[in-house]
Structure formats: structure tokens, C-alpha cells
Amino acid sequence: MANPGSMREEAETIAVKALGFVAADPELLPRFLAITGIEAHSIRQAAGEPGFLAGVLQFILAHEPTLMRFAAETSTPPASVGKALRALPLGDDDHEHSI
């Protein structure tokens, strides 16, 4: 089994690639901003918030053509995106956490 720390680091790397992919696309970026409610000038600050990187991967995963284009352009296997999502804070399916 892989080290959880290295899995998280790899997941963050994929998510940062995904963020760059979205930010560089003139059609995806406005849609991402509209869905998330984040303003363009706030992305850097939002990126430090728990769950933001998971949200970027959820955005990529929500549209198969986008996922496939991201995978092709970044040489990232599509299945790795889902695995990365589950390795990030607030990216798992466990919604039973209480504060």
C-alpha cells in the first residue's frame, strides 16, 4: 500500500495540473468560476482552502469530454483523477464527519 503522505502529494499535483488546465481554457474558466462562485482574482486565496483542490477535480470529473481532454493534454490516466479526488481533503465519499 502506498504511503498516505505520498498519495496526498500525488493527488495535489494532479489537482494543481487540473487547476492550470481549467485556468488556461477560455471556456472552462468562466464555467468553473460560475459554478464555484469564486471570482477570478480570488482563486489563489481559495486554493489554500480545504476542499478547493477536490472541487477542481470534481469539476473535471463531472464532464467526461473535459476529463478526457485533461487526461490527454497532461498525460494523466483518467482513473488517476478519481483516485486523486479521494485522497484530498473533502474529496472522499465519507460525509459522516462532525465538527
PDB file of C-alpha atoms in Angstrom:
ATOM      1  CA  MET A   1       0.000   0.000   0.000  1.00  0.00           C
ATOM      2  CA  ALA A   2       1.290   3.464  -0.841  1.00  0.00           C
ATOM      3  CA  ASN A   3       2.236   5.914   1.859  1.00  0.00           C
ATOM      4  CA  PRO A   4      -0.771   8.200   2.588  1.00  0.00           C
ATOM      5  CA  GLY A   5       1.517  11.242   2.530  1.00  0.00           C
ATOM      6  CA  SER A   6       2.855  10.415  -0.915  1.00  0.00           C
ATOM      7  CA  MET A   7      -0.669   9.633  -2.161  1.00  0.00           C
ATOM      8  CA  ARG A   8      -1.832  13.041  -0.983  1.00  0.00           C
ATOM      9  CA  GLU A   9       1.174  14.741  -2.579  1.00  0.00           C
ATOM     10  CA  GLU A  10       0.487  12.997  -5.889  1.00  0.00           C
ATOM     11  CA  ALA A  11      -3.200  13.923  -5.621  1.00  0.00           C
ATOM     12  CA  GLU A  12      -2.308  17.560  -5.017  1.00  0.00           C
ATOM     13  CA  THR A  13      -0.009  17.500  -8.046  1.00  0.00           C
ATOM     14  CA  ILE A  14      -2.834  16.209 -10.254  1.00  0.00           C
ATOM     15  CA  ALA A  15      -5.241  18.778  -8.822  1.00  0.00           C
ATOM     16  CA  VAL A  16      -2.802  21.649  -9.435  1.00  0.00           C
ATOM     17  CA  LYS A  17      -2.400  20.437 -13.033  1.00  0.00           C
ATOM     18  CA  ALA A  18      -6.191  20.388 -13.301  1.00  0.00           C
ATOM     19  CA  LEU A  19      -6.428  23.925 -11.954  1.00  0.00           C
ATOM     20  CA  GLY A  20      -3.876  25.105 -14.509  1.00  0.00           C
ATOM     21  CA  PHE A  21      -5.794  23.288 -17.234  1.00  0.00           C
ATOM     22  CA  VAL A  22      -9.053  24.992 -16.238  1.00  0.00           C
ATOM     23  CA  ALA A  23      -7.440  28.411 -15.797  1.00  0.00           C
ATOM     24  CA  ALA A  24      -5.857  28.255 -19.256  1.00  0.00           C
ATOM     25  CA  ASP A  25      -9.088  27.388 -21.034  1.00  0.00           C
ATOM     26  CA  PRO A  26     -11.215  30.398 -22.042  1.00  0.00           C
ATOM     27  CA  GLU A  27     -14.396  28.295 -21.994  1.00  0.00           C
ATOM     28  CA  LEU A  28     -13.794  26.233 -18.858  1.00  0.00           C
ATOM     29  CA  LEU A  29     -12.607  29.028 -16.579  1.00  0.00           C
ATOM     30  CA  PRO A  30     -15.820  31.110 -16.702  1.00  0.00           C
ATOM     31  CA  ARG A  31     -17.904  27.978 -16.165  1.00  0.00           C
ATOM     32  CA  PHE A  32     -15.729  26.930 -13.200  1.00  0.00           C
ATOM     33  CA  LEU A  33     -15.984  30.407 -11.681  1.00  0.00           C
ATOM     34  CA  ALA A  34     -19.756  30.485 -12.154  1.00  0.00           C
ATOM     35  CA  ILE A  35     -20.261  27.049 -10.622  1.00  0.00           C
ATOM     36  CA  THR A  36     -17.996  27.679  -7.644  1.00  0.00           C
ATOM     37  CA  GLY A  37     -18.947  31.314  -7.079  1.00  0.00           C
ATOM     38  CA  ILE A  38     -15.274  32.231  -6.847  1.00  0.00           C
ATOM     39  CA  GLU A  39     -14.075  35.404  -8.512  1.00  0.00           C
ATOM     40  CA  ALA A  40     -11.034  35.141 -10.773  1.00  0.00           C
ATOM     41  CA  HIS A  41      -8.895  37.345  -8.533  1.00  0.00           C
ATOM     42  CA  SER A  42      -9.687  35.098  -5.537  1.00  0.00           C
ATOM     43  CA  ILE A  43      -8.528  31.776  -6.985  1.00  0.00           C
ATOM     44  CA  ARG A  44      -5.084  31.926  -5.400  1.00  0.00           C
ATOM     45  CA  GLN A  45      -6.569  32.561  -1.955  1.00  0.00           C
ATOM     46  CA  ALA A  46      -9.290  29.936  -2.455  1.00  0.00           C
ATOM     47  CA  ALA A  47      -6.691  27.357  -3.492  1.00  0.00           C
ATOM     48  CA  GLY A  48      -5.446  27.288   0.087  1.00  0.00           C
ATOM     49  CA  GLU A  49      -8.861  26.405   1.482  1.00  0.00           C
ATOM     50  CA  PRO A  50      -9.637  22.813   2.456  1.00  0.00           C
ATOM     51  CA  GLY A  51     -11.610  21.139  -0.270  1.00  0.00           C
ATOM     52  CA  PHE A  52     -10.735  23.564  -3.072  1.00  0.00           C
ATOM     53  CA  LEU A  53      -8.443  21.169  -4.925  1.00  0.00           C
ATOM     54  CA  ALA A  54     -11.019  18.399  -4.516  1.00  0.00           C
ATOM     55  CA  GLY A  55     -13.566  20.773  -6.042  1.00  0.00           C
ATOM     56  CA  VAL A  56     -11.323  21.329  -9.055  1.00  0.00           C
ATOM     57  CA  LEU A  57     -11.115  17.579  -9.613  1.00  0.00           C
ATOM     58  CA  GLN A  58     -14.874  17.211  -9.145  1.00  0.00           C
ATOM     59  CA  PHE A  59     -15.334  19.846 -11.843  1.00  0.00           C
ATOM     60  CA  ILE A  60     -13.061  17.909 -14.216  1.00  0.00           C
ATOM     61  CA  LEU A  61     -14.759  14.602 -13.421  1.00  0.00           C
ATOM     62  CA  ALA A  62     -18.270  15.996 -13.898  1.00  0.00           C
ATOM     63  CA  HIS A  63     -17.873  16.240 -17.686  1.00  0.00           C
ATOM     64  CA  GLU A  64     -16.340  13.240 -19.434  1.00  0.00           C
ATOM     65  CA  PRO A  65     -15.122  15.160 -22.521  1.00  0.00           C
ATOM     66  CA  THR A  66     -13.327  17.594 -20.210  1.00  0.00           C
ATOM     67  CA  LEU A  67     -11.830  14.700 -18.241  1.00  0.00           C
ATOM     68  CA  MET A  68     -10.624  13.005 -21.395  1.00  0.00           C
ATOM     69  CA  ARG A  69      -9.105  16.201 -22.784  1.00  0.00           C
ATOM     70  CA  PHE A  70      -7.379  16.908 -19.451  1.00  0.00           C
ATOM     71  CA  ALA A  71      -6.054  13.347 -19.383  1.00  0.00           C
ATOM     72  CA  ALA A  72      -4.736  13.569 -22.927  1.00  0.00           C
ATOM     73  CA  GLU A  73      -3.162  17.005 -22.564  1.00  0.00           C
ATOM     74  CA  THR A  74      -1.448  16.241 -19.254  1.00  0.00           C
ATOM     75  CA  SER A  75      -0.667  12.529 -19.786  1.00  0.00           C
ATOM     76  CA  THR A  76      -2.723  11.722 -16.699  1.00  0.00           C
ATOM     77  CA  PRO A  77      -4.671   8.455 -16.741  1.00  0.00           C
ATOM     78  CA  PRO A  78      -8.378   9.298 -16.292  1.00  0.00           C
ATOM     79  CA  ALA A  79      -8.710   6.830 -13.398  1.00  0.00           C
ATOM     80  CA  SER A  80      -5.955   8.706 -11.554  1.00  0.00           C
ATOM     81  CA  VAL A  81      -8.166  11.776 -11.359  1.00  0.00           C
ATOM     82  CA  GLY A  82     -10.818   9.924  -9.362  1.00  0.00           C
ATOM     83  CA  LYS A  83      -8.187   8.349  -7.121  1.00  0.00           C
ATOM     84  CA  ALA A  84      -6.640  11.763  -6.561  1.00  0.00           C
ATOM     85  CA  LEU A  85     -10.015  13.196  -5.598  1.00  0.00           C
ATOM     86  CA  ARG A  86     -10.481  10.562  -2.907  1.00  0.00           C
ATOM     87  CA  ALA A  87      -7.008  11.287  -1.486  1.00  0.00           C
ATOM     88  CA  LEU A  88      -7.705  15.001  -0.967  1.00  0.00           C
ATOM     89  CA  PRO A  89      -9.430  16.692   1.976  1.00  0.00           C
ATOM     90  CA  LEU A  90     -13.205  16.730   1.458  1.00  0.00           C
ATOM     91  CA  GLY A  91     -12.811  14.592  -1.649  1.00  0.00           C
ATOM     92  CA  ASP A  92     -13.903  11.284  -0.207  1.00  0.00           C
ATOM     93  CA  ASP A  93     -17.421   9.925  -0.057  1.00  0.00           C
ATOM     94  CA  ASP A  94     -17.482   9.961   3.749  1.00  0.00           C
ATOM     95  CA  HIS A  95     -19.944  12.664   4.720  1.00  0.00           C
ATOM     96  CA  GLU A  96     -20.368  11.382   8.264  1.00  0.00           C
ATOM     97  CA  HIS A  97     -17.753  13.698   9.808  1.00  0.00           C
ATOM     98  CA  SER A  98     -18.953  16.018  12.519  1.00  0.00           C
ATOM     99  CA  ILE A  99     -17.274  19.214  13.568  1.00  0.00           C
TER     100      ILE A  99
END
